[in-house]
């Protein structure tokens, strides 16, 4: 089992989960985070920390696509080791539908992010 970040993180990018991760398996894109499924030790401490409820166990239904998505971008984006402020749009975007097709950026985070 592993945990993955789903589309509700897009345009929110809360980083509360990063602070509690014992193995530093979160990676940062321009407007979301992902978990490296190969590095995740399945402890689950990140799941309740996410204010957007965007972290799920891969044992839930339809999570295969999110495991692949997280693996793909974890290989491309830089690791994030410390919590940061969420995106300015976080409260407004939390729970909005269709964020993967309308808001997702493949770009990695920058130092100014």
PDB file of C-alpha atoms in Angstrom:
ATOM      1  CA  UNK A   1       0.000   0.000   0.000  1.00  0.00           C
ATOM      2  CA  UNK A   2       1.003   3.597  -0.567  1.00  0.00           C
ATOM      3  CA  UNK A   3      -0.603   6.987  -0.232  1.00  0.00           C
ATOM      4  CA  UNK A   4      -1.114   9.363  -3.146  1.00  0.00           C
ATOM      5  CA  UNK A   5      -2.138  12.958  -3.693  1.00  0.00           C
ATOM      6  CA  UNK A   6      -5.261  13.484  -5.787  1.00  0.00           C
ATOM      7  CA  UNK A   7      -6.608  16.390  -7.810  1.00  0.00           C
ATOM      8  CA  UNK A   8      -8.088  18.319  -4.913  1.00  0.00           C
ATOM      9  CA  UNK A   9      -4.542  19.459  -4.076  1.00  0.00           C
ATOM     10  CA  UNK A  10      -4.366  21.343  -7.391  1.00  0.00           C
ATOM     11  CA  UNK A  11      -4.499  25.130  -6.901  1.00  0.00           C
ATOM     12  CA  UNK A  12      -4.462  24.672  -3.101  1.00  0.00           C
ATOM     13  CA  UNK A  13      -1.056  23.114  -2.329  1.00  0.00           C
ATOM     14  CA  UNK A  14      -1.362  22.936   1.414  1.00  0.00           C
ATOM     15  CA  UNK A  15       1.893  21.591   2.826  1.00  0.00           C
ATOM     16  CA  UNK A  16       0.837  20.461   6.298  1.00  0.00           C
ATOM     17  CA  UNK A  17       1.517  16.888   5.133  1.00  0.00           C
ATOM     18  CA  UNK A  18       5.170  17.640   4.423  1.00  0.00           C
ATOM     19  CA  UNK A  19       5.913  18.470   8.056  1.00  0.00           C
ATOM     20  CA  UNK A  20       4.773  15.070   9.348  1.00  0.00           C
ATOM     21  CA  UNK A  21       6.273  12.821   6.650  1.00  0.00           C
ATOM     22  CA  UNK A  22       9.092  10.756   8.197  1.00  0.00           C
ATOM     23  CA  UNK A  23      10.699   9.856   4.852  1.00  0.00           C
ATOM     24  CA  UNK A  24      10.484  13.079   2.799  1.00  0.00           C
ATOM     25  CA  UNK A  25       8.530  11.510  -0.065  1.00  0.00           C
ATOM     26  CA  UNK A  26       6.606  14.639  -1.124  1.00  0.00           C
ATOM     27  CA  UNK A  27       7.516  16.425  -4.333  1.00  0.00           C
ATOM     28  CA  UNK A  28       6.454  19.918  -5.306  1.00  0.00           C
ATOM     29  CA  UNK A  29       4.954  21.129  -8.528  1.00  0.00           C
ATOM     30  CA  UNK A  30       3.981  24.658  -9.377  1.00  0.00           C
ATOM     31  CA  UNK A  31       0.458  24.227  -8.005  1.00  0.00           C
ATOM     32  CA  UNK A  32       0.264  20.848  -6.228  1.00  0.00           C
ATOM     33  CA  UNK A  33       2.230  18.181  -4.393  1.00  0.00           C
ATOM     34  CA  UNK A  34       2.683  14.479  -5.139  1.00  0.00           C
ATOM     35  CA  UNK A  35       3.966  11.499  -3.157  1.00  0.00           C
ATOM     36  CA  UNK A  36       6.586   9.154  -4.566  1.00  0.00           C
ATOM     37  CA  UNK A  37       4.845   5.776  -4.241  1.00  0.00           C
ATOM     38  CA  UNK A  38       8.204   3.981  -4.141  1.00  0.00           C
ATOM     39  CA  UNK A  39       9.436   6.075  -1.196  1.00  0.00           C
ATOM     40  CA  UNK A  40       6.196   6.152   0.809  1.00  0.00           C
ATOM     41  CA  UNK A  41       6.371   3.802   3.801  1.00  0.00           C
ATOM     42  CA  UNK A  42       2.586   3.626   4.143  1.00  0.00           C
ATOM     43  CA  UNK A  43       2.512   5.132   7.614  1.00  0.00           C
ATOM     44  CA  UNK A  44      -0.542   7.266   6.833  1.00  0.00           C
ATOM     45  CA  UNK A  45       0.380  10.215   9.050  1.00  0.00           C
ATOM     46  CA  UNK A  46       0.001  12.620   6.124  1.00  0.00           C
ATOM     47  CA  UNK A  47      -3.601  11.743   5.293  1.00  0.00           C
ATOM     48  CA  UNK A  48      -5.323  13.422   8.269  1.00  0.00           C
ATOM     49  CA  UNK A  49      -3.054  16.474   7.983  1.00  0.00           C
ATOM     50  CA  UNK A  50      -4.351  17.515   4.554  1.00  0.00           C
ATOM     51  CA  UNK A  51      -6.925  20.326   4.933  1.00  0.00           C
ATOM     52  CA  UNK A  52      -8.153  19.668   1.374  1.00  0.00           C
ATOM     53  CA  UNK A  53      -8.654  15.927   1.949  1.00  0.00           C
ATOM     54  CA  UNK A  54      -6.521  15.265  -1.142  1.00  0.00           C
ATOM     55  CA  UNK A  55      -4.430  12.355   0.173  1.00  0.00           C
ATOM     56  CA  UNK A  56      -5.765   8.845  -0.303  1.00  0.00           C
ATOM     57  CA  UNK A  57      -4.613   5.268   0.217  1.00  0.00           C
ATOM     58  CA  UNK A  58      -4.045   3.401  -3.024  1.00  0.00           C
ATOM     59  CA  UNK A  59      -6.406   0.692  -1.793  1.00  0.00           C
ATOM     60  CA  UNK A  60      -9.411   2.957  -2.396  1.00  0.00           C
ATOM     61  CA  UNK A  61     -11.264   2.494  -5.689  1.00  0.00           C
ATOM     62  CA  UNK A  62      -9.868   4.102  -8.851  1.00  0.00           C
ATOM     63  CA  UNK A  63      -6.531   5.021  -7.274  1.00  0.00           C
ATOM     64  CA  UNK A  64      -4.347   3.236  -9.872  1.00  0.00           C
ATOM     65  CA  UNK A  65      -4.342   6.337 -12.079  1.00  0.00           C
ATOM     66  CA  UNK A  66      -3.234   8.462  -9.115  1.00  0.00           C
ATOM     67  CA  UNK A  67      -0.403   6.089  -8.235  1.00  0.00           C
ATOM     68  CA  UNK A  68       0.899   6.438 -11.807  1.00  0.00           C
ATOM     69  CA  UNK A  69       0.324  10.213 -11.772  1.00  0.00           C
ATOM     70  CA  UNK A  70       2.199  10.641  -8.474  1.00  0.00           C
ATOM     71  CA  UNK A  71       5.097   8.447  -9.655  1.00  0.00           C
ATOM     72  CA  UNK A  72       5.394  10.390 -12.921  1.00  0.00           C
ATOM     73  CA  UNK A  73       5.632  13.807 -11.304  1.00  0.00           C
ATOM     74  CA  UNK A  74       7.697  12.700  -8.296  1.00  0.00           C
ATOM     75  CA  UNK A  75      10.374  11.769 -10.839  1.00  0.00           C
ATOM     76  CA  UNK A  76      10.204  15.264 -12.393  1.00  0.00           C
ATOM     77  CA  UNK A  77       9.656  17.641  -9.497  1.00  0.00           C
ATOM     78  CA  UNK A  78      11.921  18.636  -6.575  1.00  0.00           C
ATOM     79  CA  UNK A  79      11.475  17.177  -3.135  1.00  0.00           C
ATOM     80  CA  UNK A  80       9.824  19.473  -0.591  1.00  0.00           C
ATOM     81  CA  UNK A  81      11.148  19.221   2.962  1.00  0.00           C
ATOM     82  CA  UNK A  82       9.428  22.059   4.825  1.00  0.00           C
ATOM     83  CA  UNK A  83       5.920  23.435   4.994  1.00  0.00           C
ATOM     84  CA  UNK A  84       5.160  26.587   3.036  1.00  0.00           C
ATOM     85  CA  UNK A  85       2.155  28.850   2.823  1.00  0.00           C
ATOM     86  CA  UNK A  86      -0.626  27.440   0.638  1.00  0.00           C
ATOM     87  CA  UNK A  87      -1.409  29.091  -2.663  1.00  0.00           C
ATOM     88  CA  UNK A  88      -3.428  32.319  -2.337  1.00  0.00           C
ATOM     89  CA  UNK A  89      -6.370  30.602  -4.046  1.00  0.00           C
ATOM     90  CA  UNK A  90      -6.369  27.602  -1.689  1.00  0.00           C
ATOM     91  CA  UNK A  91      -9.556  28.301   0.264  1.00  0.00           C
ATOM     92  CA  UNK A  92     -11.473  29.287  -2.861  1.00  0.00           C
ATOM     93  CA  UNK A  93     -10.262  26.296  -4.920  1.00  0.00           C
ATOM     94  CA  UNK A  94     -10.687  23.606  -2.261  1.00  0.00           C
ATOM     95  CA  UNK A  95     -13.305  21.160  -3.526  1.00  0.00           C
ATOM     96  CA  UNK A  96     -13.740  22.670  -6.998  1.00  0.00           C
ATOM     97  CA  UNK A  97     -14.388  20.047  -9.700  1.00  0.00           C
ATOM     98  CA  UNK A  98     -12.327  19.403 -12.843  1.00  0.00           C
ATOM     99  CA  UNK A  99      -9.105  20.920 -11.525  1.00  0.00           C
ATOM    100  CA  UNK A 100      -6.968  18.318 -13.286  1.00  0.00           C
ATOM    101  CA  UNK A 101      -8.191  19.425 -16.708  1.00  0.00           C
ATOM    102  CA  UNK A 102      -8.582  23.138 -15.995  1.00  0.00           C
ATOM    103  CA  UNK A 103      -5.916  24.111 -13.433  1.00  0.00           C
ATOM    104  CA  UNK A 104      -3.084  21.547 -13.333  1.00  0.00           C
ATOM    105  CA  UNK A 105       0.449  22.687 -14.175  1.00  0.00           C
ATOM    106  CA  UNK A 106       3.164  20.156 -15.095  1.00  0.00           C
ATOM    107  CA  UNK A 107       5.816  22.697 -14.122  1.00  0.00           C
ATOM    108  CA  UNK A 108       7.997  22.032 -11.099  1.00  0.00           C
ATOM    109  CA  UNK A 109       7.997  24.428  -8.186  1.00  0.00           C
ATOM    110  CA  UNK A 110      10.420  27.292  -8.251  1.00  0.00           C
ATOM    111  CA  UNK A 111      12.386  28.726  -5.359  1.00  0.00           C
ATOM    112  CA  UNK A 112       9.946  31.635  -5.165  1.00  0.00           C
ATOM    113  CA  UNK A 113       6.951  29.287  -4.878  1.00  0.00           C
TER     114      UNK A 113
END
